[in-house]
CSV table of C-alpha atoms in Angstrom, one decimal:
chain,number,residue,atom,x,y,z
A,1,UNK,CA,-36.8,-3.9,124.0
A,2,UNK,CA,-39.9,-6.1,123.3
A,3,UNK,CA,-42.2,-6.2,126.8
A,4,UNK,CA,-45.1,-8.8,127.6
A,5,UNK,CA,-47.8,-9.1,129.4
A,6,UNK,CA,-47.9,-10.2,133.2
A,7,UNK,CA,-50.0,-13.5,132.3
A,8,UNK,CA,-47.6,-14.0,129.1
A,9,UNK,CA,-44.8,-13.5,131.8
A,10,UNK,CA,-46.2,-15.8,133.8
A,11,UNK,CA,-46.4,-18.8,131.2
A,12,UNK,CA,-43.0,-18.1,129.9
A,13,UNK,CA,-41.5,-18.6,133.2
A,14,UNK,CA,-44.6,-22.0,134.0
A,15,UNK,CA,-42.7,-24.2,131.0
A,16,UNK,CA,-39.7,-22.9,131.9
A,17,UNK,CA,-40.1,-24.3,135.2
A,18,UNK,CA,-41.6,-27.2,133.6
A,19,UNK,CA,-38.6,-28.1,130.8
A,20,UNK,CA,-35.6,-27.0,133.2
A,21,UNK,CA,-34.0,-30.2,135.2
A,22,UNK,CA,-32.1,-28.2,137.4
A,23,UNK,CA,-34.6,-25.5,138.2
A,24,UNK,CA,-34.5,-26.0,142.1
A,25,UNK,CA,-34.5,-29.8,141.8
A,26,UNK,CA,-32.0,-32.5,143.1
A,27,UNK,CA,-31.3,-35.0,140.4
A,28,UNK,CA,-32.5,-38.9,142.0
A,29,UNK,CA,-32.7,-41.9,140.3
A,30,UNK,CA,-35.5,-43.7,140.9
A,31,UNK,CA,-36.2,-47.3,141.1
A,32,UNK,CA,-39.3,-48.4,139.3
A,33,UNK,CA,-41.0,-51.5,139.0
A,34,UNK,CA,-43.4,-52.0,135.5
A,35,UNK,CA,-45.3,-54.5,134.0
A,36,UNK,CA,-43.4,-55.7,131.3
A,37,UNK,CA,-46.5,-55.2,128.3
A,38,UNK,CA,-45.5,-51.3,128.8
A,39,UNK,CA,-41.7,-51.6,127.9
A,40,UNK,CA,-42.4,-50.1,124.7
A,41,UNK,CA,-44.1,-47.0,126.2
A,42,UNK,CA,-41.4,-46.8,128.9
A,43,UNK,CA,-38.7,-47.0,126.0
A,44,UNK,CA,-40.3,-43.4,124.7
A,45,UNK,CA,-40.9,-42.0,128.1
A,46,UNK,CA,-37.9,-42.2,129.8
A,47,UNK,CA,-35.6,-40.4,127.8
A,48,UNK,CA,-38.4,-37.5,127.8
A,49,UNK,CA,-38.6,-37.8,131.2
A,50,UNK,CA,-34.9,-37.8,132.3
A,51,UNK,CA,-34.5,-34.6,129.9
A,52,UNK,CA,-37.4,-32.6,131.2
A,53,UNK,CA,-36.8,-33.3,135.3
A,54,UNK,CA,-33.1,-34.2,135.5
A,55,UNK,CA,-33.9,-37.2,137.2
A,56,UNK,CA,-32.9,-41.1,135.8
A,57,UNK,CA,-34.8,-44.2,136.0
A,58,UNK,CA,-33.8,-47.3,136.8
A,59,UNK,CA,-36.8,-49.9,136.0
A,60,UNK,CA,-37.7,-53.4,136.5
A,61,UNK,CA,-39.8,-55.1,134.1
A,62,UNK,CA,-41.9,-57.9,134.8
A,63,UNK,CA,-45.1,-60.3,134.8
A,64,UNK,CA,-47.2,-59.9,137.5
A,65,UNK,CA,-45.7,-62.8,139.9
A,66,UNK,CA,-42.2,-61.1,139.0
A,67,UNK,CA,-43.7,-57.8,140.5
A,68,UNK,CA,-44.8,-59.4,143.6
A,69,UNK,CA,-42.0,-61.0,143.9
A,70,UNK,CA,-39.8,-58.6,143.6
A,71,UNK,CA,-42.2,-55.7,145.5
A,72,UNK,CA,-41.9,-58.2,148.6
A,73,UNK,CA,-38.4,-59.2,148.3
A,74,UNK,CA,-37.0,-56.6,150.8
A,75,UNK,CA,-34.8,-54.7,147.9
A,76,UNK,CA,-35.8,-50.7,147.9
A,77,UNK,CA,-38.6,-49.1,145.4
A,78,UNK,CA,-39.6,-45.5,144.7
A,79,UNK,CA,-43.1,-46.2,142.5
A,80,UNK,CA,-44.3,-48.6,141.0
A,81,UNK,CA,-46.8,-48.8,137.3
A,82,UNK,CA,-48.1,-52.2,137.6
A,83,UNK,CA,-51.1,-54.5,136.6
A,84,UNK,CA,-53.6,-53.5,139.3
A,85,UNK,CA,-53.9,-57.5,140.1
A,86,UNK,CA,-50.3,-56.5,141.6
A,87,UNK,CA,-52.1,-54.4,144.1
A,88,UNK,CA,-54.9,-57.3,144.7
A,89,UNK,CA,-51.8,-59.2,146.4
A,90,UNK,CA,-52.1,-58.3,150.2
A,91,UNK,CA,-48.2,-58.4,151.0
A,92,UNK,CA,-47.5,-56.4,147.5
A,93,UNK,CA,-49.7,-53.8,148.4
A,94,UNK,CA,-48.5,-53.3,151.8
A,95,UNK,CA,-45.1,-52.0,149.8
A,96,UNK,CA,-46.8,-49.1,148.4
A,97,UNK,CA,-48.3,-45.7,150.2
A,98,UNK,CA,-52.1,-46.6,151.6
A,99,UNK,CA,-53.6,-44.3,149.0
A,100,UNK,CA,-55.4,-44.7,146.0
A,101,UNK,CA,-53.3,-45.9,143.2
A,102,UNK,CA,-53.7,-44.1,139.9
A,103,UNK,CA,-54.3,-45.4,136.2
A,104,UNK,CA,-51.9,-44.8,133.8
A,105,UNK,CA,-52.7,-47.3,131.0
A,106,UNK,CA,-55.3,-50.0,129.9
A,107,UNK,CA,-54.9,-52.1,127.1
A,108,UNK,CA,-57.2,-55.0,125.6
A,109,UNK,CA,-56.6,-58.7,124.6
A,110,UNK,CA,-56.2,-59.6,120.6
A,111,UNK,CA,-55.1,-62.4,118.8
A,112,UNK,CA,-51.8,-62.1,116.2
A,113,UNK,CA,-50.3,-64.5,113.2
A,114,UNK,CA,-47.1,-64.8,111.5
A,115,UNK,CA,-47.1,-61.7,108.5
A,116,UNK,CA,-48.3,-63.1,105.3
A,117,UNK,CA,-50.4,-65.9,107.2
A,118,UNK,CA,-54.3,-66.4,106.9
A,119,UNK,CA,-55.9,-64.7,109.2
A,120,UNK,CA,-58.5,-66.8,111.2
A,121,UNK,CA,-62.1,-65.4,112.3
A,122,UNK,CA,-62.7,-64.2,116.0
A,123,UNK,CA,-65.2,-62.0,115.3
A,124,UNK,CA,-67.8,-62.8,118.2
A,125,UNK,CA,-67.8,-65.4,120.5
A,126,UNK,CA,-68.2,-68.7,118.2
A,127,UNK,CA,-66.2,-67.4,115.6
A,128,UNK,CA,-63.1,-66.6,118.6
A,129,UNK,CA,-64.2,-70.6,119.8
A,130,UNK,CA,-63.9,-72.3,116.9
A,131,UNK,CA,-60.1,-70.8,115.9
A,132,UNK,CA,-58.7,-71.5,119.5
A,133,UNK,CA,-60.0,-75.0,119.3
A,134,UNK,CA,-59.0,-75.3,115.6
A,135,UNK,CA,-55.6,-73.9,116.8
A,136,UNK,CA,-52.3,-76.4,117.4
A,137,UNK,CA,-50.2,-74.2,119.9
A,138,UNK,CA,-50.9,-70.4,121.5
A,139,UNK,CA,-48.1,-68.3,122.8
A,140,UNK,CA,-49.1,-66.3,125.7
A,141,UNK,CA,-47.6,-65.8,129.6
A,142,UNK,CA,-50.3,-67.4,131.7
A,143,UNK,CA,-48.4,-66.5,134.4
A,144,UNK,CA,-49.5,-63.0,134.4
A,145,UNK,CA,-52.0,-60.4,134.4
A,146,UNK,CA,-52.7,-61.0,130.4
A,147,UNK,CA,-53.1,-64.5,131.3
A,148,UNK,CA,-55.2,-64.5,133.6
A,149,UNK,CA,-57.7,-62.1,131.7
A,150,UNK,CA,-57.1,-64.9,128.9
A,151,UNK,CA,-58.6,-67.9,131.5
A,152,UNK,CA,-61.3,-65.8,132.0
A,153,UNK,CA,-62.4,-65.8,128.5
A,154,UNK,CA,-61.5,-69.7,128.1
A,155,UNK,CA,-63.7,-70.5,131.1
A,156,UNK,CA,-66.5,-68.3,129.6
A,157,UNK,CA,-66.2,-69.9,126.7
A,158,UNK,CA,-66.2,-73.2,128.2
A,159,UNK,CA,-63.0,-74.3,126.5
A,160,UNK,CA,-60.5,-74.3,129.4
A,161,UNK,CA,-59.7,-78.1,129.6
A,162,UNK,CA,-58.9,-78.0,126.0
A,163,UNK,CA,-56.6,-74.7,125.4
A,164,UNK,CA,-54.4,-76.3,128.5
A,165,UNK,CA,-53.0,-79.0,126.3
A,166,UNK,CA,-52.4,-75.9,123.1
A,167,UNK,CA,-50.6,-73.2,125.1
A,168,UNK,CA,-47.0,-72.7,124.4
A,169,UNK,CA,-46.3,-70.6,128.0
A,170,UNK,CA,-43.6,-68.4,127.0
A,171,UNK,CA,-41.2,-66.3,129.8
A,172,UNK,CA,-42.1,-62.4,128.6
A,173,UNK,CA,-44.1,-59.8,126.0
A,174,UNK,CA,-41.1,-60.5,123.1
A,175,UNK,CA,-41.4,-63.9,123.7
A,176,UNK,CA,-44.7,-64.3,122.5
A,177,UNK,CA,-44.1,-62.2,119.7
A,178,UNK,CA,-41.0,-63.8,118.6
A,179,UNK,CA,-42.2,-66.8,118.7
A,180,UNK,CA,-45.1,-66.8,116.8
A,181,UNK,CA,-43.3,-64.4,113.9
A,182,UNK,CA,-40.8,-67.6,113.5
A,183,UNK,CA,-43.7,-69.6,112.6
A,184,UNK,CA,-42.7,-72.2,115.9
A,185,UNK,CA,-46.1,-71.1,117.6
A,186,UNK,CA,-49.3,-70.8,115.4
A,187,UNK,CA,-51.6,-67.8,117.1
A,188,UNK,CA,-50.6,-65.3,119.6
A,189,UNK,CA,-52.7,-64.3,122.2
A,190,UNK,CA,-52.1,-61.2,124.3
A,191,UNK,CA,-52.1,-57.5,125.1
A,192,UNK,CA,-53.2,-56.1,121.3
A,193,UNK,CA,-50.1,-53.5,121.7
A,194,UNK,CA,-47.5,-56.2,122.4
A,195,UNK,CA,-48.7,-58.1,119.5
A,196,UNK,CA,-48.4,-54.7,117.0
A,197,UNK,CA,-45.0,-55.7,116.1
A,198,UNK,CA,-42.6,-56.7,113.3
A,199,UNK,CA,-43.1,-60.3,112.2
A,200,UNK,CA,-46.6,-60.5,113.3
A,201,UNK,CA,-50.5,-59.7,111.8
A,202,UNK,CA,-52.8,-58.7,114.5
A,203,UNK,CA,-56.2,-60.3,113.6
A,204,UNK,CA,-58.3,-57.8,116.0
A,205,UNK,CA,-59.3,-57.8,119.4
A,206,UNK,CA,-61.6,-60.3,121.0
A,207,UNK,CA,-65.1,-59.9,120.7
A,208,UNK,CA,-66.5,-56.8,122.3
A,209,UNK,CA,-68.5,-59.4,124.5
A,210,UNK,CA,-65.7,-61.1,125.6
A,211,UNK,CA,-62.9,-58.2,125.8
A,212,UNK,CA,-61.2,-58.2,128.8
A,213,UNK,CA,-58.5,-55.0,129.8
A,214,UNK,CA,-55.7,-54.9,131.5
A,215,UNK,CA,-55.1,-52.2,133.7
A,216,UNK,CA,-51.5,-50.3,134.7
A,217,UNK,CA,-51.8,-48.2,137.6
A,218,UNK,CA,-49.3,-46.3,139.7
A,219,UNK,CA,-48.1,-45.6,143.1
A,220,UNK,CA,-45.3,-44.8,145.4
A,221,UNK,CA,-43.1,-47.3,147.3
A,222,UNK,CA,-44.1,-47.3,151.1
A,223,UNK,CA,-40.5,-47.1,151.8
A,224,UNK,CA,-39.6,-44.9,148.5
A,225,UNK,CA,-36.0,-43.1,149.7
A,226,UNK,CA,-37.1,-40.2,146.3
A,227,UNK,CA,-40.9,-39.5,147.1
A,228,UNK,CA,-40.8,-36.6,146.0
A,229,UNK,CA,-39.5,-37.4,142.5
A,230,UNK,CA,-41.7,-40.5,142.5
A,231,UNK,CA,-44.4,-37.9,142.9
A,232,UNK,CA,-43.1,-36.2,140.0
A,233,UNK,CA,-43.1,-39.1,137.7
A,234,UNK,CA,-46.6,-39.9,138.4
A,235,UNK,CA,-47.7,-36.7,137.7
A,236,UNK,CA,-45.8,-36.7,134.1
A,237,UNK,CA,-47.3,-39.8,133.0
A,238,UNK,CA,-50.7,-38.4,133.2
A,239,UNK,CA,-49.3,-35.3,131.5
A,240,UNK,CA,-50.1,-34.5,127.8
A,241,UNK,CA,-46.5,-35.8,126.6
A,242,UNK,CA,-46.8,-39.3,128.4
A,243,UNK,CA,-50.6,-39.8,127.3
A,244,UNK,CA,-49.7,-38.8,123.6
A,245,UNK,CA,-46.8,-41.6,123.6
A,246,UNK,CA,-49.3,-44.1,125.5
A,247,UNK,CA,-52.2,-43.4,123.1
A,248,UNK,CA,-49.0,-44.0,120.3
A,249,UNK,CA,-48.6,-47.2,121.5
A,250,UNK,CA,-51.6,-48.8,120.7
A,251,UNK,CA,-52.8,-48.3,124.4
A,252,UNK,CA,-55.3,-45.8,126.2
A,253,UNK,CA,-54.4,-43.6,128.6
A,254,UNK,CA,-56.1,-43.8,132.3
């Protein structure tokens, strides 16, 4: 009979712990509220997640006044991965715990054509000037955290009277992909990751000197009813599975 070493033992036994959803854990299903630019990280993580604790997700997707929105709106949370501008609303963050929040994700602007279109020139500054004013219509959700970040750079730029009458506001992250891969909406402007998609030709990011990120960060509902499986799923998406799916996505991790 083969024998190992206490410390080999030991590690044997650490993933075991690790991989096993019902080692000494009571399945919960937790209620999550995300922004809606990570659905297609969440899409790889939650199946990996369910298998390796035993627990299920249940998770609301949204722009950043959907979060609020729904964060103050009374209806029960467990943790929440949202644009920190979430957590910059006083009444919002009075739903989570009083603690630091933690960063999961953060991911820059870019700009994105229809595949097989010619790609404009953004890049520095002028260059990114001259397209969006050469531009007839921009998809984008200025209604969110993205968006914002996006009037920050128009208002640098000093073109934020003009780009008003060009935006095409659209209702979510496929939205603004679908619409400009159909041709109906000339230049995309977004999260670069949401913009890597079928249909579409990311141009680049904006200018180093005009970059702006958008930051995901986590925390646990003040009123969570599974804290300690909120915990949990914190703690797994700054594990080495959830950053290698993140980092797969076209964001970076933290």
């Amino acid at each position: 009979m083969k024998t190992y070493s206490p410390t080999v033992a030991a590690s044997v036994l650490g993933l075991a712990l690790v991989l096993s959803p019902s080692t000494n854990v009571q399945a919960a299903e937790l209620k999550v509220l995300a922004g809606g630019a990570m659905s297609s990280v969440w899409a790889d993580i939650k199946p990996e997640f369910e298998r390796a604790s035993g627990h299920k997700l249940e998770i609301f997707f949204g722009t950043t006044p959907n979060l609020i929105k729904e964060a103050t709106s009374g209806k029960p949370f467990d943790v929440g991965v949202v644009p920190v501008e979430v957590m910059q609303d006083a009444l919002a963050r009075a739903k989570f715990v009083p603690s630091p929040t933690i960063d999961i994700a953060h991911v820059g602007l870019g700009v994105a054509v229809r595949s097989g279109a010619q790609k404009p020139e953004i890049g520095n500054a002028d260059a990114l000037k001259a397209t969006l004013l050469k531009a007839q219509s921009i998809a984008s959700i200025p209604e969110s955290a993205t968006g914002y970040s996006i009037a920050k750079v128009f208002d640098r730029l000093g073109i934020t009277e003009p780009m008003k009458a060009k935006m095409r506001a659209q209702p979510n992250p496929a939205q603004v992909v679908a619409v400009v891969a159909k041709g109906e909406v000339e230049l995309g402007i977004f999260l670069i990751n949401v913009l890597t998609a079928p249909g579409l030709e990311v141009v680049g990011p904006f200018p180093a000197e005009l970059q702006q990120n958008v930051v995901f960060t986590a925390a646990v509902g003040s009123e969570a009813k599974e804290t300690a499986a909120a915990k949990t799923l914190i703690e797994y998406l700054k594990g080495p599975a959830a950053v290698a799916i993140i980092k797969s996505k076209g964001m970076d991790p933290g």
